[in-house]
Amino acid sequence: MIGLRPGRLGGVVALGAHCDDIAIGAGGTLLTLCSGRPGLRVDALVLSGGGTPREDEERAALAAFCPGAQVDVTVLKLPDGRFPAHWEEAKNALEELRRRTDPDVILAPRTDDAHQDHRGLAKLVPTAFRDHLALGYEIVKWDGDLGSPSVYQPLDDDVAEEKVRLLQEHYASQRHRPWYDREAFLGLARIRGIEAAAKYAEAFFVKKLTLDLKG
């Protein structure tokens, strides 16, 4: 795996098992990246929700979360909660994405996520993107699987607030869920901010990171 060279950052791949995963796990980071780098290329691949109203939500949301970026979104039709039975289709989609992209950083689920769809996608990432920095985002859930992250992206107050606003605005299909609210999203961001010596932050998990300490 390679390290991230911010000055040369030109492309991002964002991966999600479900529509809203990317925005929940890394929406603040996308806002930060894209706002500061007009023209940044973002290629997003989501495994489920294709052909449903959720796909429409996802496309609109990712456009809003990536202001000024060149955004390409692919939403597949794998059945929610049945990822292990559709491993080959997901693997082929990642390999096709790799053939047409060479990102500087990948935003994806983390490998020890309790949800089988998230976990399965995370484990496929290094099989297609072998020499890329992959940041595993976290999604709070009833499973209680939050861990100890190793990488943080501090979020300005207005970015944290904008993330919550966009989540509420674009994913109407999720508003009925008891965990889908301002307190949950800002609460986790506040905790990760404390760990990162900031007010708010998003946290990530990294399996491999190569350093270049040459002068």
mmCIF file with all atom_site columns, C-alpha atoms in Angstrom:
data_model
loop_
_atom_site.group_PDB
_atom_site.id
_atom_site.type_symbol
_atom_site.label_atom_id
_atom_site.label_alt_id
_atom_site.label_comp_id
_atom_site.label_asym_id
_atom_site.label_entity_id
_atom_site.label_seq_id
_atom_site.pdbx_PDB_ins_code
_atom_site.Cartn_x
_atom_site.Cartn_y
_atom_site.Cartn_z
_atom_site.occupancy
_atom_site.B_iso_or_equiv
_atom_site.pdbx_formal_charge
_atom_site.auth_seq_id
_atom_site.auth_comp_id
_atom_site.auth_asym_id
_atom_site.auth_atom_id
_atom_site.pdbx_PDB_model_num
ATOM 1   C CA . MET A 1 1   ? 0.000   0.000   0.000   1.00 0.00 ? 1   MET A CA 1
ATOM 2   C CA . ILE A 1 2   ? 1.196   3.502   -0.666  1.00 0.00 ? 2   ILE A CA 1
ATOM 3   C CA . GLY A 1 3   ? 0.895   6.601   1.449   1.00 0.00 ? 3   GLY A CA 1
ATOM 4   C CA . LEU A 1 4   ? -1.236  9.595   0.591   1.00 0.00 ? 4   LEU A CA 1
ATOM 5   C CA . ARG A 1 5   ? 0.469   12.572  -1.007  1.00 0.00 ? 5   ARG A CA 1
ATOM 6   C CA . PRO A 1 6   ? -2.036  15.409  -0.494  1.00 0.00 ? 6   PRO A CA 1
ATOM 7   C CA . GLY A 1 7   ? -0.365  17.803  -2.919  1.00 0.00 ? 7   GLY A CA 1
ATOM 8   C CA . ARG A 1 8   ? -0.744  15.316  -5.731  1.00 0.00 ? 8   ARG A CA 1
ATOM 9   C CA . LEU A 1 9   ? -4.225  14.098  -4.892  1.00 0.00 ? 9   LEU A CA 1
ATOM 10  C CA . GLY A 1 10  ? -6.144  13.840  -8.134  1.00 0.00 ? 10  GLY A CA 1
ATOM 11  C CA . GLY A 1 11  ? -8.503  10.905  -7.818  1.00 0.00 ? 11  GLY A CA 1
ATOM 12  C CA . VAL A 1 12  ? -10.665 9.198   -5.194  1.00 0.00 ? 12  VAL A CA 1
ATOM 13  C CA . VAL A 1 13  ? -12.593 5.939   -5.304  1.00 0.00 ? 13  VAL A CA 1
ATOM 14  C CA . ALA A 1 14  ? -15.527 5.664   -2.877  1.00 0.00 ? 14  ALA A CA 1
ATOM 15  C CA . LEU A 1 15  ? -17.080 2.251   -2.273  1.00 0.00 ? 15  LEU A CA 1
ATOM 16  C CA . GLY A 1 16  ? -20.290 1.324   -0.500  1.00 0.00 ? 16  GLY A CA 1
ATOM 17  C CA . ALA A 1 17  ? -22.321 -1.827  -0.020  1.00 0.00 ? 17  ALA A CA 1
ATOM 18  C CA . HIS A 1 18  ? -25.526 0.209   0.224   1.00 0.00 ? 18  HIS A CA 1
ATOM 19  C CA . CYS A 1 19  ? -26.731 3.617   -0.818  1.00 0.00 ? 19  CYS A CA 1
ATOM 20  C CA . ASP A 1 20  ? -25.857 6.040   2.038   1.00 0.00 ? 20  ASP A CA 1
ATOM 21  C CA . ASP A 1 21  ? -22.856 4.027   3.341   1.00 0.00 ? 21  ASP A CA 1
ATOM 22  C CA . ILE A 1 22  ? -20.316 6.331   1.702   1.00 0.00 ? 22  ILE A CA 1
ATOM 23  C CA . ALA A 1 23  ? -22.047 9.498   2.877   1.00 0.00 ? 23  ALA A CA 1
ATOM 24  C CA . ILE A 1 24  ? -22.443 8.247   6.453   1.00 0.00 ? 24  ILE A CA 1
ATOM 25  C CA . GLY A 1 25  ? -18.919 6.897   6.732   1.00 0.00 ? 25  GLY A CA 1
ATOM 26  C CA . ALA A 1 26  ? -16.961 9.505   4.792   1.00 0.00 ? 26  ALA A CA 1
ATOM 27  C CA . GLY A 1 27  ? -19.302 12.344  3.839   1.00 0.00 ? 27  GLY A CA 1
ATOM 28  C CA . GLY A 1 28  ? -17.360 14.941  5.804   1.00 0.00 ? 28  GLY A CA 1
ATOM 29  C CA . THR A 1 29  ? -14.081 13.796  4.290   1.00 0.00 ? 29  THR A CA 1
ATOM 30  C CA . LEU A 1 30  ? -15.529 14.031  0.785   1.00 0.00 ? 30  LEU A CA 1
ATOM 31  C CA . LEU A 1 31  ? -16.801 17.532  1.488   1.00 0.00 ? 31  LEU A CA 1
ATOM 32  C CA . THR A 1 32  ? -13.359 18.519  2.765   1.00 0.00 ? 32  THR A CA 1
ATOM 33  C CA . LEU A 1 33  ? -11.489 16.964  -0.149  1.00 0.00 ? 33  LEU A CA 1
ATOM 34  C CA . CYS A 1 34  ? -13.721 18.265  -2.916  1.00 0.00 ? 34  CYS A CA 1
ATOM 35  C CA . SER A 1 35  ? -14.221 21.761  -1.542  1.00 0.00 ? 35  SER A CA 1
ATOM 36  C CA . GLY A 1 36  ? -10.480 22.317  -1.497  1.00 0.00 ? 36  GLY A CA 1
ATOM 37  C CA . ARG A 1 37  ? -9.703  20.675  -4.837  1.00 0.00 ? 37  ARG A CA 1
ATOM 38  C CA . PRO A 1 38  ? -11.986 21.814  -7.698  1.00 0.00 ? 38  PRO A CA 1
ATOM 39  C CA . GLY A 1 39  ? -12.047 19.250  -10.483 1.00 0.00 ? 39  GLY A CA 1
ATOM 40  C CA . LEU A 1 40  ? -11.092 16.312  -8.261  1.00 0.00 ? 40  LEU A CA 1
ATOM 41  C CA . ARG A 1 41  ? -12.230 13.021  -9.798  1.00 0.00 ? 41  ARG A CA 1
ATOM 42  C CA . VAL A 1 42  ? -14.454 10.835  -7.620  1.00 0.00 ? 42  VAL A CA 1
ATOM 43  C CA . ASP A 1 43  ? -15.506 7.383   -8.825  1.00 0.00 ? 43  ASP A CA 1
ATOM 44  C CA . ALA A 1 44  ? -18.179 5.815   -6.631  1.00 0.00 ? 44  ALA A CA 1
ATOM 45  C CA . LEU A 1 45  ? -19.356 2.207   -6.730  1.00 0.00 ? 45  LEU A CA 1
ATOM 46  C CA . VAL A 1 46  ? -22.322 1.008   -4.675  1.00 0.00 ? 46  VAL A CA 1
ATOM 47  C CA . LEU A 1 47  ? -23.281 -2.664  -4.694  1.00 0.00 ? 47  LEU A CA 1
ATOM 48  C CA . SER A 1 48  ? -27.022 -2.456  -4.038  1.00 0.00 ? 48  SER A CA 1
ATOM 49  C CA . GLY A 1 49  ? -30.016 -0.229  -4.708  1.00 0.00 ? 49  GLY A CA 1
ATOM 50  C CA . GLY A 1 50  ? -29.724 -0.004  -8.474  1.00 0.00 ? 50  GLY A CA 1
ATOM 51  C CA . GLY A 1 51  ? -32.989 0.673   -10.294 1.00 0.00 ? 51  GLY A CA 1
ATOM 52  C CA . THR A 1 52  ? -34.785 1.788   -7.118  1.00 0.00 ? 52  THR A CA 1
ATOM 53  C CA . PRO A 1 53  ? -35.526 5.198   -5.584  1.00 0.00 ? 53  PRO A CA 1
ATOM 54  C CA . ARG A 1 54  ? -32.461 4.649   -3.407  1.00 0.00 ? 54  ARG A CA 1
ATOM 55  C CA . GLU A 1 55  ? -30.254 4.960   -6.475  1.00 0.00 ? 55  GLU A CA 1
ATOM 56  C CA . ASP A 1 56  ? -31.786 8.368   -7.183  1.00 0.00 ? 56  ASP A CA 1
ATOM 57  C CA . GLU A 1 57  ? -31.076 9.383   -3.578  1.00 0.00 ? 57  GLU A CA 1
ATOM 58  C CA . GLU A 1 58  ? -27.491 8.217   -3.856  1.00 0.00 ? 58  GLU A CA 1
ATOM 59  C CA . ARG A 1 59  ? -26.724 10.046  -7.067  1.00 0.00 ? 59  ARG A CA 1
ATOM 60  C CA . ALA A 1 60  ? -28.148 13.306  -5.761  1.00 0.00 ? 60  ALA A CA 1
ATOM 61  C CA . ALA A 1 61  ? -26.409 12.923  -2.415  1.00 0.00 ? 61  ALA A CA 1
ATOM 62  C CA . LEU A 1 62  ? -22.962 12.155  -3.810  1.00 0.00 ? 62  LEU A CA 1
ATOM 63  C CA . ALA A 1 63  ? -23.213 15.112  -6.174  1.00 0.00 ? 63  ALA A CA 1
ATOM 64  C CA . ALA A 1 64  ? -23.884 17.304  -3.128  1.00 0.00 ? 64  ALA A CA 1
ATOM 65  C CA . PHE A 1 65  ? -21.135 15.711  -1.039  1.00 0.00 ? 65  PHE A CA 1
ATOM 66  C CA . CYS A 1 66  ? -18.592 16.244  -3.840  1.00 0.00 ? 66  CYS A CA 1
ATOM 67  C CA . PRO A 1 67  ? -18.973 19.943  -4.766  1.00 0.00 ? 67  PRO A CA 1
ATOM 68  C CA . GLY A 1 68  ? -16.986 20.944  -7.822  1.00 0.00 ? 68  GLY A CA 1
ATOM 69  C CA . ALA A 1 69  ? -15.748 17.406  -8.433  1.00 0.00 ? 69  ALA A CA 1
ATOM 70  C CA . GLN A 1 70  ? -16.021 15.182  -11.480 1.00 0.00 ? 70  GLN A CA 1
ATOM 71  C CA . VAL A 1 71  ? -18.274 12.485  -10.052 1.00 0.00 ? 71  VAL A CA 1
ATOM 72  C CA . ASP A 1 72  ? -19.059 9.144   -11.671 1.00 0.00 ? 72  ASP A CA 1
ATOM 73  C CA . VAL A 1 73  ? -21.508 6.911   -9.801  1.00 0.00 ? 73  VAL A CA 1
ATOM 74  C CA . THR A 1 74  ? -22.271 3.243   -10.493 1.00 0.00 ? 74  THR A CA 1
ATOM 75  C CA . VAL A 1 75  ? -25.035 1.543   -8.499  1.00 0.00 ? 75  VAL A CA 1
ATOM 76  C CA . LEU A 1 76  ? -25.438 -2.220  -8.862  1.00 0.00 ? 76  LEU A CA 1
ATOM 77  C CA . LYS A 1 77  ? -28.466 -4.371  -8.066  1.00 0.00 ? 77  LYS A CA 1
ATOM 78  C CA . LEU A 1 78  ? -27.064 -6.909  -5.621  1.00 0.00 ? 78  LEU A CA 1
ATOM 79  C CA . PRO A 1 79  ? -29.698 -7.850  -3.009  1.00 0.00 ? 79  PRO A CA 1
ATOM 80  C CA . ASP A 1 80  ? -29.259 -6.126  0.344   1.00 0.00 ? 80  ASP A CA 1
ATOM 81  C CA . GLY A 1 81  ? -27.973 -8.514  2.994   1.00 0.00 ? 81  GLY A CA 1
ATOM 82  C CA . ARG A 1 82  ? -27.042 -11.222 0.491   1.00 0.00 ? 82  ARG A CA 1
ATOM 83  C CA . PHE A 1 83  ? -23.600 -10.094 -0.595  1.00 0.00 ? 83  PHE A CA 1
ATOM 84  C CA . PRO A 1 84  ? -21.768 -13.409 0.097   1.00 0.00 ? 84  PRO A CA 1
ATOM 85  C CA . ALA A 1 85  ? -23.939 -15.145 -2.501  1.00 0.00 ? 85  ALA A CA 1
ATOM 86  C CA . HIS A 1 86  ? -22.992 -12.539 -5.125  1.00 0.00 ? 86  HIS A CA 1
ATOM 87  C CA . TRP A 1 87  ? -19.253 -12.373 -4.509  1.00 0.00 ? 87  TRP A CA 1
ATOM 88  C CA . GLU A 1 88  ? -18.271 -12.897 -8.157  1.00 0.00 ? 88  GLU A CA 1
ATOM 89  C CA . GLU A 1 89  ? -20.443 -10.046 -9.436  1.00 0.00 ? 89  GLU A CA 1
ATOM 90  C CA . ALA A 1 90  ? -19.021 -7.672  -6.837  1.00 0.00 ? 90  ALA A CA 1
ATOM 91  C CA . LYS A 1 91  ? -15.473 -8.806  -7.573  1.00 0.00 ? 91  LYS A CA 1
ATOM 92  C CA . ASN A 1 92  ? -15.966 -8.220  -11.305 1.00 0.00 ? 92  ASN A CA 1
ATOM 93  C CA . ALA A 1 93  ? -17.350 -4.736  -10.647 1.00 0.00 ? 93  ALA A CA 1
ATOM 94  C CA . LEU A 1 94  ? -14.309 -3.794  -8.564  1.00 0.00 ? 94  LEU A CA 1
ATOM 95  C CA . GLU A 1 95  ? -11.910 -5.137  -11.156 1.00 0.00 ? 95  GLU A CA 1
ATOM 96  C CA . GLU A 1 96  ? -13.691 -3.210  -13.919 1.00 0.00 ? 96  GLU A CA 1
ATOM 97  C CA . LEU A 1 97  ? -13.450 -0.063  -11.821 1.00 0.00 ? 97  LEU A CA 1
ATOM 98  C CA . ARG A 1 98  ? -9.751  -0.681  -11.270 1.00 0.00 ? 98  ARG A CA 1
ATOM 99  C CA . ARG A 1 99  ? -9.146  -0.989  -15.018 1.00 0.00 ? 99  ARG A CA 1
ATOM 100 C CA . ARG A 1 100 ? -10.448 2.518   -15.594 1.00 0.00 ? 100 ARG A CA 1
ATOM 101 C CA . THR A 1 101 ? -9.204  4.261   -12.444 1.00 0.00 ? 101 THR A CA 1
ATOM 102 C CA . ASP A 1 102 ? -5.947  4.739   -10.575 1.00 0.00 ? 102 ASP A CA 1
ATOM 103 C CA . PRO A 1 103 ? -7.006  6.606   -7.429  1.00 0.00 ? 103 PRO A CA 1
ATOM 104 C CA . ASP A 1 104 ? -4.759  8.233   -4.857  1.00 0.00 ? 104 ASP A CA 1
ATOM 105 C CA . VAL A 1 105 ? -7.034  7.082   -2.039  1.00 0.00 ? 105 VAL A CA 1
ATOM 106 C CA . ILE A 1 106 ? -9.921  4.658   -1.582  1.00 0.00 ? 106 ILE A CA 1
ATOM 107 C CA . LEU A 1 107 ? -12.770 5.205   0.884   1.00 0.00 ? 107 LEU A CA 1
ATOM 108 C CA . ALA A 1 108 ? -14.404 1.868   1.717   1.00 0.00 ? 108 ALA A CA 1
ATOM 109 C CA . PRO A 1 109 ? -15.968 -0.070  4.573   1.00 0.00 ? 109 PRO A CA 1
ATOM 110 C CA . ARG A 1 110 ? -13.585 -1.526  7.161   1.00 0.00 ? 110 ARG A CA 1
ATOM 111 C CA . THR A 1 111 ? -12.715 -5.229  7.143   1.00 0.00 ? 111 THR A CA 1
ATOM 112 C CA . ASP A 1 112 ? -14.021 -5.930  10.661  1.00 0.00 ? 112 ASP A CA 1
ATOM 113 C CA . ASP A 1 113 ? -17.408 -4.275  10.193  1.00 0.00 ? 113 ASP A CA 1
ATOM 114 C CA . ALA A 1 114 ? -20.128 -6.447  11.734  1.00 0.00 ? 114 ALA A CA 1
ATOM 115 C CA . HIS A 1 115 ? -22.410 -6.184  8.682   1.00 0.00 ? 115 HIS A CA 1
ATOM 116 C CA . GLN A 1 116 ? -21.642 -8.986  6.251   1.00 0.00 ? 116 GLN A CA 1
ATOM 117 C CA . ASP A 1 117 ? -22.162 -6.777  3.182   1.00 0.00 ? 117 ASP A CA 1
ATOM 118 C CA . HIS A 1 118 ? -19.785 -4.088  4.466   1.00 0.00 ? 118 HIS A CA 1
ATOM 119 C CA . ARG A 1 119 ? -17.224 -6.652  5.559   1.00 0.00 ? 119 ARG A CA 1
ATOM 120 C CA . GLY A 1 120 ? -17.384 -8.586  2.307   1.00 0.00 ? 120 GLY A CA 1
ATOM 121 C CA . LEU A 1 121 ? -16.824 -5.497  0.189   1.00 0.00 ? 121 LEU A CA 1
ATOM 122 C CA . ALA A 1 122 ? -13.932 -4.387  2.404   1.00 0.00 ? 122 ALA A CA 1
ATOM 123 C CA . LYS A 1 123 ? -12.187 -7.723  1.972   1.00 0.00 ? 123 LYS A CA 1
ATOM 124 C CA . LEU A 1 124 ? -12.453 -7.452  -1.812  1.00 0.00 ? 124 LEU A CA 1
ATOM 125 C CA . VAL A 1 125 ? -10.758 -4.051  -2.001  1.00 0.00 ? 125 VAL A CA 1
ATOM 126 C CA . PRO A 1 126 ? -7.129  -5.254  -1.784  1.00 0.00 ? 126 PRO A CA 1
ATOM 127 C CA . THR A 1 127 ? -7.779  -7.957  -4.367  1.00 0.00 ? 127 THR A CA 1
ATOM 128 C CA . ALA A 1 128 ? -8.450  -5.294  -6.994  1.00 0.00 ? 128 ALA A CA 1
ATOM 129 C CA . PHE A 1 129 ? -6.536  -2.289  -5.637  1.00 0.00 ? 129 PHE A CA 1
ATOM 130 C CA . ARG A 1 130 ? -3.243  -3.758  -4.446  1.00 0.00 ? 130 ARG A CA 1
ATOM 131 C CA . ASP A 1 131 ? -1.045  -0.658  -4.442  1.00 0.00 ? 131 ASP A CA 1
ATOM 132 C CA . HIS A 1 132 ? -3.458  1.951   -3.145  1.00 0.00 ? 132 HIS A CA 1
ATOM 133 C CA . LEU A 1 133 ? -4.145  3.532   0.201   1.00 0.00 ? 133 LEU A CA 1
ATOM 134 C CA . ALA A 1 134 ? -7.508  2.240   1.439   1.00 0.00 ? 134 ALA A CA 1
ATOM 135 C CA . LEU A 1 135 ? -9.185  4.044   4.351   1.00 0.00 ? 135 LEU A CA 1
ATOM 136 C CA . GLY A 1 136 ? -11.850 1.951   6.035   1.00 0.00 ? 136 GLY A CA 1
ATOM 137 C CA . TYR A 1 137 ? -14.707 4.125   7.268   1.00 0.00 ? 137 TYR A CA 1
ATOM 138 C CA . GLU A 1 138 ? -17.015 3.287   10.159  1.00 0.00 ? 138 GLU A CA 1
ATOM 139 C CA . ILE A 1 139 ? -20.799 3.189   10.414  1.00 0.00 ? 139 ILE A CA 1
ATOM 140 C CA . VAL A 1 140 ? -22.404 3.219   13.830  1.00 0.00 ? 140 VAL A CA 1
ATOM 141 C CA . LYS A 1 141 ? -25.022 0.469   14.258  1.00 0.00 ? 141 LYS A CA 1
ATOM 142 C CA . TRP A 1 142 ? -26.826 -1.649  16.818  1.00 0.00 ? 142 TRP A CA 1
ATOM 143 C CA . ASP A 1 143 ? -24.142 -4.368  16.573  1.00 0.00 ? 143 ASP A CA 1
ATOM 144 C CA . GLY A 1 144 ? -21.857 -2.221  18.726  1.00 0.00 ? 144 GLY A CA 1
ATOM 145 C CA . ASP A 1 145 ? -18.850 -2.826  16.508  1.00 0.00 ? 145 ASP A CA 1
ATOM 146 C CA . LEU A 1 146 ? -17.051 0.504   16.834  1.00 0.00 ? 146 LEU A CA 1
ATOM 147 C CA . GLY A 1 147 ? -13.334 -0.048  17.276  1.00 0.00 ? 147 GLY A CA 1
ATOM 148 C CA . SER A 1 148 ? -10.114 1.894   17.758  1.00 0.00 ? 148 SER A CA 1
ATOM 149 C CA . PRO A 1 149 ? -9.336  3.757   14.522  1.00 0.00 ? 149 PRO A CA 1
ATOM 150 C CA . SER A 1 150 ? -5.846  4.810   13.528  1.00 0.00 ? 150 SER A CA 1
ATOM 151 C CA . VAL A 1 151 ? -6.476  7.624   11.039  1.00 0.00 ? 151 VAL A CA 1
ATOM 152 C CA . TYR A 1 152 ? -8.539  10.791  11.493  1.00 0.00 ? 152 TYR A CA 1
ATOM 153 C CA . GLN A 1 153 ? -9.797  13.573  9.258   1.00 0.00 ? 153 GLN A CA 1
ATOM 154 C CA . PRO A 1 154 ? -10.717 16.594  11.396  1.00 0.00 ? 154 PRO A CA 1
ATOM 155 C CA . LEU A 1 155 ? -13.863 18.343  10.238  1.00 0.00 ? 155 LEU A CA 1
ATOM 156 C CA . ASP A 1 156 ? -14.529 22.064  10.455  1.00 0.00 ? 156 ASP A CA 1
ATOM 157 C CA . ASP A 1 157 ? -17.719 22.842  12.367  1.00 0.00 ? 157 ASP A CA 1
ATOM 158 C CA . ASP A 1 158 ? -19.530 23.920  9.212   1.00 0.00 ? 158 ASP A CA 1
ATOM 159 C CA . VAL A 1 159 ? -18.480 20.738  7.405   1.00 0.00 ? 159 VAL A CA 1
ATOM 160 C CA . ALA A 1 160 ? -19.801 18.527  10.208  1.00 0.00 ? 160 ALA A CA 1
ATOM 161 C CA . GLU A 1 161 ? -23.092 20.427  10.184  1.00 0.00 ? 161 GLU A CA 1
ATOM 162 C CA . GLU A 1 162 ? -23.300 20.264  6.383   1.00 0.00 ? 162 GLU A CA 1
ATOM 163 C CA . LYS A 1 163 ? -22.757 16.518  6.445   1.00 0.00 ? 163 LYS A CA 1
ATOM 164 C CA . VAL A 1 164 ? -25.709 16.056  8.783   1.00 0.00 ? 164 VAL A CA 1
ATOM 165 C CA . ARG A 1 165 ? -27.865 18.419  6.745   1.00 0.00 ? 165 ARG A CA 1
ATOM 166 C CA . LEU A 1 166 ? -27.132 16.598  3.503   1.00 0.00 ? 166 LEU A CA 1
ATOM 167 C CA . LEU A 1 167 ? -27.767 13.195  5.064   1.00 0.00 ? 167 LEU A CA 1
ATOM 168 C CA . GLN A 1 168 ? -31.189 14.350  6.216   1.00 0.00 ? 168 GLN A CA 1
ATOM 169 C CA . GLU A 1 169 ? -31.980 16.097  2.953   1.00 0.00 ? 169 GLU A CA 1
ATOM 170 C CA . HIS A 1 170 ? -31.033 13.391  0.484   1.00 0.00 ? 170 HIS A CA 1
ATOM 171 C CA . TYR A 1 171 ? -31.883 10.086  2.161   1.00 0.00 ? 171 TYR A CA 1
ATOM 172 C CA . ALA A 1 172 ? -35.585 10.452  2.888   1.00 0.00 ? 172 ALA A CA 1
ATOM 173 C CA . SER A 1 173 ? -35.968 6.658   2.815   1.00 0.00 ? 173 SER A CA 1
ATOM 174 C CA . GLN A 1 174 ? -33.835 6.380   5.963   1.00 0.00 ? 174 GLN A CA 1
ATOM 175 C CA . ARG A 1 175 ? -35.361 9.082   8.157   1.00 0.00 ? 175 ARG A CA 1
ATOM 176 C CA . HIS A 1 176 ? -37.658 6.625   9.927   1.00 0.00 ? 176 HIS A CA 1
ATOM 177 C CA . ARG A 1 177 ? -34.751 4.640   11.352  1.00 0.00 ? 177 ARG A CA 1
ATOM 178 C CA . PRO A 1 178 ? -34.200 5.293   15.072  1.00 0.00 ? 178 PRO A CA 1
ATOM 179 C CA . TRP A 1 179 ? -30.435 5.713   14.671  1.00 0.00 ? 179 TRP A CA 1
ATOM 180 C CA . TYR A 1 180 ? -30.643 8.058   11.686  1.00 0.00 ? 180 TYR A CA 1
ATOM 181 C CA . ASP A 1 181 ? -30.536 11.410  13.393  1.00 0.00 ? 181 ASP A CA 1
ATOM 182 C CA . ARG A 1 182 ? -28.413 14.448  14.092  1.00 0.00 ? 182 ARG A CA 1
ATOM 183 C CA . GLU A 1 183 ? -27.373 13.292  17.552  1.00 0.00 ? 183 GLU A CA 1
ATOM 184 C CA . ALA A 1 184 ? -25.961 9.993   16.284  1.00 0.00 ? 184 ALA A CA 1
ATOM 185 C CA . PHE A 1 185 ? -23.947 11.516  13.458  1.00 0.00 ? 185 PHE A CA 1
ATOM 186 C CA . LEU A 1 186 ? -22.610 14.515  15.358  1.00 0.00 ? 186 LEU A CA 1
ATOM 187 C CA . GLY A 1 187 ? -22.097 12.457  18.515  1.00 0.00 ? 187 GLY A CA 1
ATOM 188 C CA . LEU A 1 188 ? -19.730 10.027  16.830  1.00 0.00 ? 188 LEU A CA 1
ATOM 189 C CA . ALA A 1 189 ? -17.971 12.894  15.045  1.00 0.00 ? 189 ALA A CA 1
ATOM 190 C CA . ARG A 1 190 ? -17.512 14.638  18.406  1.00 0.00 ? 190 ARG A CA 1
ATOM 191 C CA . ILE A 1 191 ? -16.000 11.536  20.000  1.00 0.00 ? 191 ILE A CA 1
ATOM 192 C CA . ARG A 1 192 ? -13.610 11.046  17.096  1.00 0.00 ? 192 ARG A CA 1
ATOM 193 C CA . GLY A 1 193 ? -12.817 14.740  17.242  1.00 0.00 ? 193 GLY A CA 1
ATOM 194 C CA . ILE A 1 194 ? -11.751 14.419  20.874  1.00 0.00 ? 194 ILE A CA 1
ATOM 195 C CA . GLU A 1 195 ? -9.440  11.559  19.867  1.00 0.00 ? 195 GLU A CA 1
ATOM 196 C CA . ALA A 1 196 ? -7.989  13.710  17.085  1.00 0.00 ? 196 ALA A CA 1
ATOM 197 C CA . ALA A 1 197 ? -7.541  16.860  19.201  1.00 0.00 ? 197 ALA A CA 1
ATOM 198 C CA . ALA A 1 198 ? -10.308 18.577  17.225  1.00 0.00 ? 198 ALA A CA 1
ATOM 199 C CA . LYS A 1 199 ? -13.981 19.314  17.765  1.00 0.00 ? 199 LYS A CA 1
ATOM 200 C CA . TYR A 1 200 ? -15.245 16.969  15.054  1.00 0.00 ? 200 TYR A CA 1
ATOM 201 C CA . ALA A 1 201 ? -13.602 14.280  12.942  1.00 0.00 ? 201 ALA A CA 1
ATOM 202 C CA . GLU A 1 202 ? -14.226 11.208  10.848  1.00 0.00 ? 202 GLU A CA 1
ATOM 203 C CA . ALA A 1 203 ? -12.155 8.148   11.669  1.00 0.00 ? 203 ALA A CA 1
ATOM 204 C CA . PHE A 1 204 ? -10.720 5.408   9.485   1.00 0.00 ? 204 PHE A CA 1
ATOM 205 C CA . PHE A 1 205 ? -8.991  2.062   9.784   1.00 0.00 ? 205 PHE A CA 1
ATOM 206 C CA . VAL A 1 206 ? -5.888  1.215   7.753   1.00 0.00 ? 206 VAL A CA 1
ATOM 207 C CA . LYS A 1 207 ? -4.440  -2.259  7.174   1.00 0.00 ? 207 LYS A CA 1
ATOM 208 C CA . LYS A 1 208 ? -1.246  -1.164  5.416   1.00 0.00 ? 208 LYS A CA 1
ATOM 209 C CA . LEU A 1 209 ? 0.510   2.149   4.970   1.00 0.00 ? 209 LEU A CA 1
ATOM 210 C CA . THR A 1 210 ? 3.909   2.647   3.355   1.00 0.00 ? 210 THR A CA 1
ATOM 211 C CA . LEU A 1 211 ? 6.065   5.495   4.584   1.00 0.00 ? 211 LEU A CA 1
ATOM 212 C CA . ASP A 1 212 ? 8.522   7.471   2.481   1.00 0.00 ? 212 ASP A CA 1
ATOM 213 C CA . LEU A 1 213 ? 10.884  9.190   4.910   1.00 0.00 ? 213 LEU A CA 1
ATOM 214 C CA . LYS A 1 214 ? 13.634  10.033  2.452   1.00 0.00 ? 214 LYS A CA 1
ATOM 215 C CA . GLY A 1 215 ? 14.815  13.626  2.644   1.00 0.00 ? 215 GLY A CA 1
#
